Coordinates of C-alpha atoms (C1' of nucleotides) in Angstrom, one line a residue:
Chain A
X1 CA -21.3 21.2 -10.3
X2 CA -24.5 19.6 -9.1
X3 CA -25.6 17.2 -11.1
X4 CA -29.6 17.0 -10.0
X5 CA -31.7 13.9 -11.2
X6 CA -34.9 15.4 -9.4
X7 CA -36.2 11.7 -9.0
X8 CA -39.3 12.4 -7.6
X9 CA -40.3 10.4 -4.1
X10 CA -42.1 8.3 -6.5
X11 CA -39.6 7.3 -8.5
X12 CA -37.4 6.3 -5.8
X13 CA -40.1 4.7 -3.7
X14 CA -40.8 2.5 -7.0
X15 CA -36.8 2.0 -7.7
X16 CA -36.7 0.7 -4.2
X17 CA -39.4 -1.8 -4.3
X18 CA -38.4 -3.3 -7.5
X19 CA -34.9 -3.0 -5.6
X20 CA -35.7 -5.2 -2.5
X21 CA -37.6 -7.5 -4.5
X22 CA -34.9 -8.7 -6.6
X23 CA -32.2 -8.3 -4.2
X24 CA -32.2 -11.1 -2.0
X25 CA -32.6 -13.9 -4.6
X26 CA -29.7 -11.7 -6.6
X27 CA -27.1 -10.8 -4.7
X28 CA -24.4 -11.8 -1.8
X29 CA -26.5 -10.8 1.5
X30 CA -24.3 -8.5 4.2
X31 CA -21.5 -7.3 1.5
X32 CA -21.3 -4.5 -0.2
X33 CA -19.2 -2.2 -2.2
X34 CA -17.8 1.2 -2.2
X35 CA -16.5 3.0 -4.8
X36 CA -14.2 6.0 -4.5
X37 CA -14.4 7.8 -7.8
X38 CA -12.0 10.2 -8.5
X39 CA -11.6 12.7 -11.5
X40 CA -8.9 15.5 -12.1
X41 CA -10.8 18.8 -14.0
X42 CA -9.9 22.2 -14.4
X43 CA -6.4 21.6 -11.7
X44 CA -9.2 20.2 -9.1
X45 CA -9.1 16.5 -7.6
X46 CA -12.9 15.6 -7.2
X47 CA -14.9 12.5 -6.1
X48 CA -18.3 11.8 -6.8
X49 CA -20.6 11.5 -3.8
X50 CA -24.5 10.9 -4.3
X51 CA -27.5 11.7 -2.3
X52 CA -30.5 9.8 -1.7
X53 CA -33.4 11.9 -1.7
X54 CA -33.6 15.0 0.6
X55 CA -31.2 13.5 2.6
X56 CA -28.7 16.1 4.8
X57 CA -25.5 13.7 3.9
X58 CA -24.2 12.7 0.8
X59 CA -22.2 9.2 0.6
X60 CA -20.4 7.3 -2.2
X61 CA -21.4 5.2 -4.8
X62 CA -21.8 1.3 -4.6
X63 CA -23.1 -1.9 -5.1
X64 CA -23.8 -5.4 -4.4
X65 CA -22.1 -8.4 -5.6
X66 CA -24.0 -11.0 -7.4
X67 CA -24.3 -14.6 -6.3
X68 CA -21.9 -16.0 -8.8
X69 CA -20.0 -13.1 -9.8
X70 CA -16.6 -12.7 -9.0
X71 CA -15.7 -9.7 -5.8
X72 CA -13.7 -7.2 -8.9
X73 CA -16.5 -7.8 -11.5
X74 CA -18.6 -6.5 -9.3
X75 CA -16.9 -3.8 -8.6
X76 CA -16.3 -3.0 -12.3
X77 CA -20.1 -3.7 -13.3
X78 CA -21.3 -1.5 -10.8
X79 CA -18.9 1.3 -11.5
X80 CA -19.8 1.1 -15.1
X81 CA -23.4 1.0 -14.4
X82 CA -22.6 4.7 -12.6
X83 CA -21.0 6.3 -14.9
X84 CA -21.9 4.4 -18.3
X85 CA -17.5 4.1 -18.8
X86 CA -15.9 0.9 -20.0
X87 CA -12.0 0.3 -19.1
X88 CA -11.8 2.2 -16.1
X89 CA -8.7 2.0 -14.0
X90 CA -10.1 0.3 -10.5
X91 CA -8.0 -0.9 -7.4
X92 CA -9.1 -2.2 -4.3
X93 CA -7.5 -1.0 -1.0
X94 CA -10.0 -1.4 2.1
X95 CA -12.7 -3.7 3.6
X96 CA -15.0 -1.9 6.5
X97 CA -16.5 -3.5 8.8
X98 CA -17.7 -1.9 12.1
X99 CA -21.1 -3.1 13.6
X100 CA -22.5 0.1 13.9
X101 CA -21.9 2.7 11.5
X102 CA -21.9 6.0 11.5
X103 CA -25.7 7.6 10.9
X104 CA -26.9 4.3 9.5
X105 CA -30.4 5.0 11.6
X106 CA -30.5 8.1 9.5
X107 CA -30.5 6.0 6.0
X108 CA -33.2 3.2 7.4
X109 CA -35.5 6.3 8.6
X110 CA -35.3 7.9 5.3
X111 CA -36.3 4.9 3.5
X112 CA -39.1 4.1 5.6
X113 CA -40.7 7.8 4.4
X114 CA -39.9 6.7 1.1
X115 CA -41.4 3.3 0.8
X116 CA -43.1 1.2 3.6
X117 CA -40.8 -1.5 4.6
X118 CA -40.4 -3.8 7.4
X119 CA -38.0 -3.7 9.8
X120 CA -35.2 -6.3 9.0
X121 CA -35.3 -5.2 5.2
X122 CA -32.3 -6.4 2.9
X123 CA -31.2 -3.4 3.4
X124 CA -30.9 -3.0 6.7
X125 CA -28.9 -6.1 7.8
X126 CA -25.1 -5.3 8.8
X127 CA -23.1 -5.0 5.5
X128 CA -19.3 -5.9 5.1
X129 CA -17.8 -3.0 2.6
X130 CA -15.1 -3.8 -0.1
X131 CA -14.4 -0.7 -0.8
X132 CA -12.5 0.0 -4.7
X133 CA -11.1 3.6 -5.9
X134 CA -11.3 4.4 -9.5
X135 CA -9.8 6.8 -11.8
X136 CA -12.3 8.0 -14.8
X137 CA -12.0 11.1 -16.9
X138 CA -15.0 13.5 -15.4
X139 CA -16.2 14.7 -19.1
X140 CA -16.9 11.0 -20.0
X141 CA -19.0 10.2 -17.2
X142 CA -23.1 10.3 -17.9
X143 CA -23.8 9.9 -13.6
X144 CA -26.9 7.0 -14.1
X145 CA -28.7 7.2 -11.1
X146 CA -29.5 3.5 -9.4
X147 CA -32.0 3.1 -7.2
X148 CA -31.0 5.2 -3.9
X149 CA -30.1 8.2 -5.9
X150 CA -31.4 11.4 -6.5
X151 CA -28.4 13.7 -7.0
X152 CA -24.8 12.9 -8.1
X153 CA -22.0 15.9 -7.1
X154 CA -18.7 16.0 -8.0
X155 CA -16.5 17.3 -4.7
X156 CA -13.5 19.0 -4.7
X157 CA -11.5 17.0 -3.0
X158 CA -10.9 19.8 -0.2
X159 CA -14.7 20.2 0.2
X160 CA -16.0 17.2 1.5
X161 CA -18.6 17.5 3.5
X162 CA -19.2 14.9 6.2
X163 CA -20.7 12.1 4.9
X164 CA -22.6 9.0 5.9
X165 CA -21.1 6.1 7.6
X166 CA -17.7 5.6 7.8
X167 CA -16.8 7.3 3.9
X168 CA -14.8 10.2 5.0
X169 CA -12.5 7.6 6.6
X170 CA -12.7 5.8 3.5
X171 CA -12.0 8.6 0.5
X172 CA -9.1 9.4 2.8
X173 CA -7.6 5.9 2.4
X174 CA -8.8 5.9 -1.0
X175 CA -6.2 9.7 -1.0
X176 CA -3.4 8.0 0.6
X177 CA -3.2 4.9 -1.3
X178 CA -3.3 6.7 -4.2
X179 CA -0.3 9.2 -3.5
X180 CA 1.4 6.0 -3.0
X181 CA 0.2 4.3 -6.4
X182 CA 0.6 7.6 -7.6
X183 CA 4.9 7.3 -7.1
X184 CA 5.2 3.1 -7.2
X185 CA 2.4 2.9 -10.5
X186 CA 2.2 6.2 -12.4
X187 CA -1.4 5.4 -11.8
X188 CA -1.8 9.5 -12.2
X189 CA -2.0 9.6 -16.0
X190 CA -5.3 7.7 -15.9
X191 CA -6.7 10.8 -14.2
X192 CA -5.1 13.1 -17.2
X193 CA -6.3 14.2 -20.6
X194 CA -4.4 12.7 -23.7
X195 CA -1.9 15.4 -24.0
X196 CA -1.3 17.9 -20.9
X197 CA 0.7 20.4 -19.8
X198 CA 3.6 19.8 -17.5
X199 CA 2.2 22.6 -14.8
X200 CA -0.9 20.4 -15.4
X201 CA 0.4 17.1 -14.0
X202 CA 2.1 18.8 -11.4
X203 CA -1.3 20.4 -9.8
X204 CA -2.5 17.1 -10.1
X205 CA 0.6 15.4 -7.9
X206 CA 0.5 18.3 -5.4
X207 CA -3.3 17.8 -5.4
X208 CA -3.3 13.7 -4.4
X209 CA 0.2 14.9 -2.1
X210 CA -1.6 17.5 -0.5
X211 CA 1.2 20.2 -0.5
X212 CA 3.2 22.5 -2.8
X213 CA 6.2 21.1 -5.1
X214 CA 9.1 23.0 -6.9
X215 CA 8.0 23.4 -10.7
X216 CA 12.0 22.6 -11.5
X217 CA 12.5 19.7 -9.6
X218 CA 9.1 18.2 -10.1
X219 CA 9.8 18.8 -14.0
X220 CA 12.9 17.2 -13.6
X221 CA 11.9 14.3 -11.9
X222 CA 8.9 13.6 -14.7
X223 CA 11.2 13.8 -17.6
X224 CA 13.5 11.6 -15.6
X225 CA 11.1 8.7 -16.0
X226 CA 11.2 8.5 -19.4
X227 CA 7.4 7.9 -19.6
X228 CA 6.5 11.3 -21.9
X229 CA 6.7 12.3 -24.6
X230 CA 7.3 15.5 -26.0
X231 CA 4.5 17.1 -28.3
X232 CA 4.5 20.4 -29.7
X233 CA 3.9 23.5 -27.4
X234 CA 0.6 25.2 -26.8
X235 CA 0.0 28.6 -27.7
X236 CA -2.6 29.7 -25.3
X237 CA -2.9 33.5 -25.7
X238 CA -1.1 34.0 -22.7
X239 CA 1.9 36.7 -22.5
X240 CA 4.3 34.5 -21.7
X241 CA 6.4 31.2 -23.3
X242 CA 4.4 28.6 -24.4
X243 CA 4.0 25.1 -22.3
X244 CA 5.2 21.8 -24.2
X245 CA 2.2 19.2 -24.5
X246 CA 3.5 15.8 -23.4
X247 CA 1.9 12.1 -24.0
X248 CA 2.3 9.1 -21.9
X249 CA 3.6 6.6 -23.4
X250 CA 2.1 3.6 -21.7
X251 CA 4.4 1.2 -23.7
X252 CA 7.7 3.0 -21.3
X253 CA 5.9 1.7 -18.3
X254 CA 5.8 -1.4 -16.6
X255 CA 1.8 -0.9 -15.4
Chain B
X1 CA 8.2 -28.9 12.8
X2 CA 4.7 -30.6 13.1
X3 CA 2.2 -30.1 15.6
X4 CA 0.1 -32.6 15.5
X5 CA -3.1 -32.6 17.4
X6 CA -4.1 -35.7 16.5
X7 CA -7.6 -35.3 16.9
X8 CA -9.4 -38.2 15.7
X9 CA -12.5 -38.3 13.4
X10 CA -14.5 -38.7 16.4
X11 CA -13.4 -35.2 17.7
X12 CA -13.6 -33.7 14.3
X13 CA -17.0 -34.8 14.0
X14 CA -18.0 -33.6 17.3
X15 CA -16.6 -30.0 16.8
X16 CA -17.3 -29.4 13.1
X17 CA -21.3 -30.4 14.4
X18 CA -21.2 -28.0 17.2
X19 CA -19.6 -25.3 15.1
X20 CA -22.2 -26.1 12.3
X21 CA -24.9 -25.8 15.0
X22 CA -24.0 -22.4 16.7
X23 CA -22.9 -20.9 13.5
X24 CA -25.9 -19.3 12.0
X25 CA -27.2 -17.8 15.0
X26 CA -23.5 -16.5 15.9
X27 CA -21.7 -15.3 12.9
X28 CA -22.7 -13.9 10.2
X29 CA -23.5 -15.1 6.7
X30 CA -20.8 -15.1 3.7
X31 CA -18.3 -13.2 5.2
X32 CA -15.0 -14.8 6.7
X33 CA -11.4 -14.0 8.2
X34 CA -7.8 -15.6 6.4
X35 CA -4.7 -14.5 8.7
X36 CA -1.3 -15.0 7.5
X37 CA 0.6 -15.3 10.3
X38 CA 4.3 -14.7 9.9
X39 CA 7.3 -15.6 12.4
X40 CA 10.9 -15.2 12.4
X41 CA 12.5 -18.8 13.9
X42 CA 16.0 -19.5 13.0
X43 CA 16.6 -16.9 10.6
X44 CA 13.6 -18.4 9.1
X45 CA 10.5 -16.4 8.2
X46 CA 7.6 -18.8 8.4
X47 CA 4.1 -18.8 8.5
X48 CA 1.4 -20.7 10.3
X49 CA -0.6 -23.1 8.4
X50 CA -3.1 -25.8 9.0
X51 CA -4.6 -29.2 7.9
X52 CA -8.4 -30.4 8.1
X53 CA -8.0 -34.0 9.0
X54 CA -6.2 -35.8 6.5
X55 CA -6.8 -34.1 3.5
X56 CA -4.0 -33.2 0.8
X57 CA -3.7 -29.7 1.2
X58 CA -3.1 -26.9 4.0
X59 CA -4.8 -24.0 4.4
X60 CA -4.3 -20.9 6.2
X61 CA -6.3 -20.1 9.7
X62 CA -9.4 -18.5 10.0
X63 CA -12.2 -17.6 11.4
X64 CA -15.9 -15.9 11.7
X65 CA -17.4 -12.3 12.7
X66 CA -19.6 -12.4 15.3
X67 CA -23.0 -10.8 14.5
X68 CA -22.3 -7.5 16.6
X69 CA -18.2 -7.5 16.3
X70 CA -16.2 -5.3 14.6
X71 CA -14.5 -6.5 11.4
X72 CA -10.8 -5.9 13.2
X73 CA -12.1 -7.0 16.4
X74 CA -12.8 -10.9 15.3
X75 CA -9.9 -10.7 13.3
X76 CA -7.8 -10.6 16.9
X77 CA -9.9 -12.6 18.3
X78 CA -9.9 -15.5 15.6
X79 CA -6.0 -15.1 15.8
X80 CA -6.1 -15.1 19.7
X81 CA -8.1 -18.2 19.8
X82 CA -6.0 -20.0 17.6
X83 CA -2.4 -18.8 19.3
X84 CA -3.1 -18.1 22.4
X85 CA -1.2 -14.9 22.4
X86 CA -2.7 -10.9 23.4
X87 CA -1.1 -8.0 21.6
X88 CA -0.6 -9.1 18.5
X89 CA 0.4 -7.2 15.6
X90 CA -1.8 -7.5 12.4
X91 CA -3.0 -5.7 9.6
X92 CA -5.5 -6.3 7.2
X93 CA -4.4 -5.7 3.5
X94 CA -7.1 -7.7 1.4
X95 CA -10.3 -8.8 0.6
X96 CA -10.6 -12.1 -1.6
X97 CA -14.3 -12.9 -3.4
X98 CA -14.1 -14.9 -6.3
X99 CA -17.2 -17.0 -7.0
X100 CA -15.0 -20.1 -7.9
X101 CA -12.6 -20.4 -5.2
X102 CA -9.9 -23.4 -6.1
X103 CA -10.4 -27.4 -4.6
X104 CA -13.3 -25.7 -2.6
X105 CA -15.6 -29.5 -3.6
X106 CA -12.6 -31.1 -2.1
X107 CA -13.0 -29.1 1.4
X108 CA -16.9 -29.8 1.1
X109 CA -16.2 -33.6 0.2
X110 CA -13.9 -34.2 3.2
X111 CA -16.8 -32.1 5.5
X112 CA -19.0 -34.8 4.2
X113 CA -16.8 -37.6 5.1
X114 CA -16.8 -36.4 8.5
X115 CA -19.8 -35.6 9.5
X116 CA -23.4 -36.5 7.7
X117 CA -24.3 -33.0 6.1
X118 CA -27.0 -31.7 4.0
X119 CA -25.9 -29.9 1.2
X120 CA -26.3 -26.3 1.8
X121 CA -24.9 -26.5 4.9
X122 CA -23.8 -23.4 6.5
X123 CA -20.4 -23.7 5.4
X124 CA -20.5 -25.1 2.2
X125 CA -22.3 -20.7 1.3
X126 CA -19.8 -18.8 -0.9
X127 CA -17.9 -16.6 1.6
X128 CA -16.0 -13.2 1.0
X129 CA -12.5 -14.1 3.2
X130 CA -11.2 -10.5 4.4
X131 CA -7.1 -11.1 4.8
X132 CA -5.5 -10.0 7.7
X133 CA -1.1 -10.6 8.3
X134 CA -0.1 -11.2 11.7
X135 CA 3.5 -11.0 13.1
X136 CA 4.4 -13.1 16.1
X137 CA 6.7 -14.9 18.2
X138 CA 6.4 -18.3 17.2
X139 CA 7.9 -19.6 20.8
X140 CA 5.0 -17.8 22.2
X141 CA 2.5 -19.4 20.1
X142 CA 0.6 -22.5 21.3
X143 CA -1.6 -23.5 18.6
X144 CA -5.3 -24.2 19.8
X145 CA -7.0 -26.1 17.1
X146 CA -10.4 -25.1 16.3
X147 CA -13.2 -27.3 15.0
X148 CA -11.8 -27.6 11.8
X149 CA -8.3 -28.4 13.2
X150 CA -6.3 -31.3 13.4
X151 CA -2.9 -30.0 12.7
X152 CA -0.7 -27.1 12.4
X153 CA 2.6 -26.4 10.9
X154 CA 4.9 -23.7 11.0
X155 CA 6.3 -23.5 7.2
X156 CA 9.4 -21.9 5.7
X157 CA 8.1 -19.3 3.4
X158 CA 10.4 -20.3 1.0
X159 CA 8.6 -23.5 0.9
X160 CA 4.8 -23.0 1.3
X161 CA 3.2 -25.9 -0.7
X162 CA 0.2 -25.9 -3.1
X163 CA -3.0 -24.9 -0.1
X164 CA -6.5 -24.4 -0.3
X165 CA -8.6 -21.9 -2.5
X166 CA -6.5 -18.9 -3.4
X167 CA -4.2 -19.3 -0.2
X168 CA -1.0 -18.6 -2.1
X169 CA -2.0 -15.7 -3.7
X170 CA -2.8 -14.2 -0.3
X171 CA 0.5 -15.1 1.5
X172 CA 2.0 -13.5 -1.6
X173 CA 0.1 -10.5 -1.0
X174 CA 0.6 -10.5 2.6
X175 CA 4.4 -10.8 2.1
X176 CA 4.3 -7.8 -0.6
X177 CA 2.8 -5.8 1.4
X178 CA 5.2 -6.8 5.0
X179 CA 7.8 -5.7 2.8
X180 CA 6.7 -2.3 2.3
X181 CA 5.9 -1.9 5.5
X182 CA 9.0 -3.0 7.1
X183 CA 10.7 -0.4 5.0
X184 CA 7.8 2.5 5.6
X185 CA 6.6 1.2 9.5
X186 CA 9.7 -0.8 10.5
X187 CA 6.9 -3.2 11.5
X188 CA 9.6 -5.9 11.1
X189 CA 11.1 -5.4 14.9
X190 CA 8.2 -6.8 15.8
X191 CA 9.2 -10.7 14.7
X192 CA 12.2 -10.2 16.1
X193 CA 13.4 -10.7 19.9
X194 CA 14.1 -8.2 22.8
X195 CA 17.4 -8.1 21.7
X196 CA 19.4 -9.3 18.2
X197 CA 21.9 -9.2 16.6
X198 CA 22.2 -6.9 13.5
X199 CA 23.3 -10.2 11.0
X200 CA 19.8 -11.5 12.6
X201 CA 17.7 -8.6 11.9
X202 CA 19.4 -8.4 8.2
X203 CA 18.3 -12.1 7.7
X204 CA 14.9 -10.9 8.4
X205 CA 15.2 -7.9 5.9
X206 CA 16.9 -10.6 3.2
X207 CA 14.0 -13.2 4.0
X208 CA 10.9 -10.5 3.2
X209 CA 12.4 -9.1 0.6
X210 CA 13.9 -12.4 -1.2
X211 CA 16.9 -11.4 -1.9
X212 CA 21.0 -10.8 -0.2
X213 CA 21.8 -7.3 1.2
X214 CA 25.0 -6.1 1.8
X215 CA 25.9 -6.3 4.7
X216 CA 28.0 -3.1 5.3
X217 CA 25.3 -1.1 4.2
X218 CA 22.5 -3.0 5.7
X219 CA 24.3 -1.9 8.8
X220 CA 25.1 1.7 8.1
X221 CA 21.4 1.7 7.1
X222 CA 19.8 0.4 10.1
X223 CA 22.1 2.2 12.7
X224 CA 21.2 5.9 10.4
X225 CA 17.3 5.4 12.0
X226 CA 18.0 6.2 15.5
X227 CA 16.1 3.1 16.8
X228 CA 18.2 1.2 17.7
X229 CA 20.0 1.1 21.2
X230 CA 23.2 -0.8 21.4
X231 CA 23.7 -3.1 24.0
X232 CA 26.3 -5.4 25.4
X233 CA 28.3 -7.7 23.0
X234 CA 27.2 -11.4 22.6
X235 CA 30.0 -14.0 23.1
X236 CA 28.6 -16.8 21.4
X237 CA 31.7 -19.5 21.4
X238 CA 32.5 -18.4 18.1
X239 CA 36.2 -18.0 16.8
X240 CA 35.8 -14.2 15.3
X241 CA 34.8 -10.6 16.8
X242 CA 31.3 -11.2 19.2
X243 CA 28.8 -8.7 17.8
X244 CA 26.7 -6.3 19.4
X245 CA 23.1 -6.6 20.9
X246 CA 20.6 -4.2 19.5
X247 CA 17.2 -3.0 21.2
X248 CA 14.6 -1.6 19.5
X249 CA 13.5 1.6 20.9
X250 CA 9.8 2.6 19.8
X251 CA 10.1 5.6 21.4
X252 CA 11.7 7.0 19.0
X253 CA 9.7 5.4 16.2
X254 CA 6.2 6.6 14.8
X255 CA 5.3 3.5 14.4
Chain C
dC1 C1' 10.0 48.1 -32.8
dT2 C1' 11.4 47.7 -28.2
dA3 C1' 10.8 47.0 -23.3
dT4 C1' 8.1 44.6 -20.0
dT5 C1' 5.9 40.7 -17.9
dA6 C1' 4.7 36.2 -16.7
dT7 C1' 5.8 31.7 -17.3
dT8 C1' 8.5 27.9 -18.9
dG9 C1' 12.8 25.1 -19.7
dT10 C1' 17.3 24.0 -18.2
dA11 C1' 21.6 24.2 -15.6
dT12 C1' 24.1 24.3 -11.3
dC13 C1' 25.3 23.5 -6.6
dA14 C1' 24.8 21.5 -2.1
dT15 C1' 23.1 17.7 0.4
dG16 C1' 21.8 13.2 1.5
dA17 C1' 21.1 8.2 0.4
dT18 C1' 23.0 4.2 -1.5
dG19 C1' 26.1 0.6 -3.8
dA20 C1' 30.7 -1.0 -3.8
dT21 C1' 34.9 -1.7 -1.6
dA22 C1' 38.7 -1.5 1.7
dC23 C1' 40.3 -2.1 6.1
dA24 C1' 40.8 -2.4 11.0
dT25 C1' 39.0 -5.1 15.1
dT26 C1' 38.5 -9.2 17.8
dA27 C1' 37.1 -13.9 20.0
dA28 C1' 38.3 -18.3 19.6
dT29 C1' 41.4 -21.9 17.8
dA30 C1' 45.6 -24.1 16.0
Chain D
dT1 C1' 51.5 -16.1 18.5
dA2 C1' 49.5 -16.6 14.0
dT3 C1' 45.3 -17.7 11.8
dT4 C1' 40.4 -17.5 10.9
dA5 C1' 35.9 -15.8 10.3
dA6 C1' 32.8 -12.6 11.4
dT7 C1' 32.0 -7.8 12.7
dG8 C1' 32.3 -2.6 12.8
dT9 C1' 33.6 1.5 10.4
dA10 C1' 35.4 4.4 6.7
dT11 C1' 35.7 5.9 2.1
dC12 C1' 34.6 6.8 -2.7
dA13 C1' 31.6 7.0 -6.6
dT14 C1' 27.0 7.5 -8.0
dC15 C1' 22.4 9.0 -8.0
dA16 C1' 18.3 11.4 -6.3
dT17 C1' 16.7 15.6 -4.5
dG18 C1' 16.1 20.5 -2.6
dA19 C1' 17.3 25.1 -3.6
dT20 C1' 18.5 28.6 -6.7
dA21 C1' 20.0 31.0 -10.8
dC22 C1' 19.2 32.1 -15.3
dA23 C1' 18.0 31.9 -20.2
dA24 C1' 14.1 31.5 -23.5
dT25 C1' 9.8 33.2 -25.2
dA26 C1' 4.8 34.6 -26.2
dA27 C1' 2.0 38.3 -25.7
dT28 C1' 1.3 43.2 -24.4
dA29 C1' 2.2 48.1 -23.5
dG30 C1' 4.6 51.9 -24.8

DNA sequence: CTATTATTGTATCATGATGATACATTAATA
DNA sequence: TATTAATGTATCATCATGATACAATAATAG
């Protein structure tokens, strides 16, 4: 699902002036952030990548922190400014911070085509990169394009292409802290819809866990937690016994 | 147990105004390096802290990033400076940016008393600490101070006192997150010695995770990973059965 | 209306990890 | 030689988990 914005060069090369003009008297210079956005639709684990103009690799969203804005408000504001969401579920897990990174001449040549900067721009001192995951609920999220964006995509998480940078190395850390916060914080039902299916869950556990589980055991082990409850079964057509809806009752849990 | 340095204002001045005068052209801007560094002395775990002259409150060591050094990279070297030691064992687990950071005027106050600074100075910039945990032999260590410097102190976990800016938060975070790694990583062998007993290595286990084990099972436990290598008995004076010397064998650990 | 099919919900059994407890072992001392 | 205090091991109950069997059921085909 492509989400094209078709900014024209023009609009980008105007979004990036106004950009570079505000940004050094606005924001921390040399850190940024990253923002691994993950949604769970139709049994697929996606993150959002963007793309800055005709560029051949996509990367993820971010930011910049403001001069007297605290490191997680950042991180919230810009998120929000992404996706237009309020009350989004948002964790820190990783800072990177090698000197050179990966394809980096790539993204200051494509900018010079785009607008005529300098060398030594803003953006092209060495950045610092907090880097946040997030989970958000895909249908709720209006993509708002910031200024070095011309196409948002969401990726099934099996389909990532390589990216720019280090951000494969990152969405992967992003994957395995999540199984874990997946088993420690039930962080999973943030990435569900109100009422689901158990089969539902579970293709969203085996997604983050990356392999097959039993459908008993799994469904034991849920109900063992005492964090659902039971709603009444969904009829879908289908030739076959109908599925229980179940709730999560956030009051059961201690996140 | 105190290491004072004893460095008097005169050498305080003298470093913090070379420091101050290689800084901008060596590090870069807003962006610095906390280490908790943890050792196991006496069935005591312990960390490293430090004192800026004569002020009222430790802080935890630190340090800068070199303009063309990776993030990891001056996070060993900051530690290596300060203790002397090579192969060190640290992990970085989290990033810490709030605009406000706590007693900071008091830290910029005593700079002032040291040495005549402008406001503005280089160090008195909002910085973005990454957090790095280091595990080491404390009878290795030999504490180098560094311009900021004038003692150290190895200090019972148990009784860390009010420090610096948000320093307590991060050696709680530091020690969360030792704890789940000794379990997942058995990182823990690491702050021990060659060879221990197992009533040491449990004190260890009982220190990170604040709180008794039992013994009989802390045992069965331990012995049930197949790392350890049993070695001759220690006769240690005592008036009861001498226990066993353990080795820990990282061959046959992933870690 | 009945048999079939695909999926769902539950039960059961074996296995392994863990908490709790008992008990045998032993190095020094009285 | 008995005592003491710590150590090493065994045992039992409990719980979590993997594997498997089986009953229940919603739609469809005959």
């Amino acid at each position: 699902m492509s989400l094209m914005k078709n900014l024209s060069d023009k609009e980008l090369e105007r979004g990036i002036k106004d950009f570079l003009e505000a940004a050094p008297k606005t924001y921390l210079p040399g850190v940024s952030i990253d923002t691994v956005i993950f949604s769970f639709h139709n049994n697929k684990l996606k993150v959002l990548l963007l793309r800055l103009g005709d560029m051949p690799y996509f990367s993820l969203p971010g930011g910049f922190i403001k001069k007297e804005e605290n490191l997680d408000d950042a991180a919230l504001r810009t998120l929000q400014e992404r996706t237009g969401l309020e009350n989004i579920y948002l964790e820190q897990f990783y800072t990177s911070g090698n000197a050179i990174r990966f394809n980096e001449n790539i993204v200051h040549e494509k900018l010079k085509t785009l607008v005529n900067l300098p060398d030594n721009n803003w953006l092209q001192q060495r950045f610092i990169s907090v880097c946040y995951y997030a989970l958000v609920d895909e249908t709720k999220v209006n993509p708002q394009p910031g200024p070095f964006t011309s196409e948002f995509q969401w990726v099934d998480i099996k389909k990532v292409p390589t990216l720019l940078y280090d951000h494969n190395l990152i969405i992967q850390k992003a994957l395995n802290r999540l199984a874990a916060d997946l088993d420690q914080k039930l962080v999973g039902f943030n990435l569900m819809n109100e009422t689901f299916t158990m089969g539902e869950l579970q293709k969203l556990y085996e997604a983050v866990y990356q392999k097959k589980l039993v459908r008993t055991n799994f469904q034991r082990k849920m109900l063992s937690l005492n964090v659902l409850e039971r709603l009444e079964k969904q009829y879908n057509g289908k030739a076959h016994k109908a599925p229980y809806l179940y709730r999560f009752m956030e009051a059961k849990c201690k996140c």
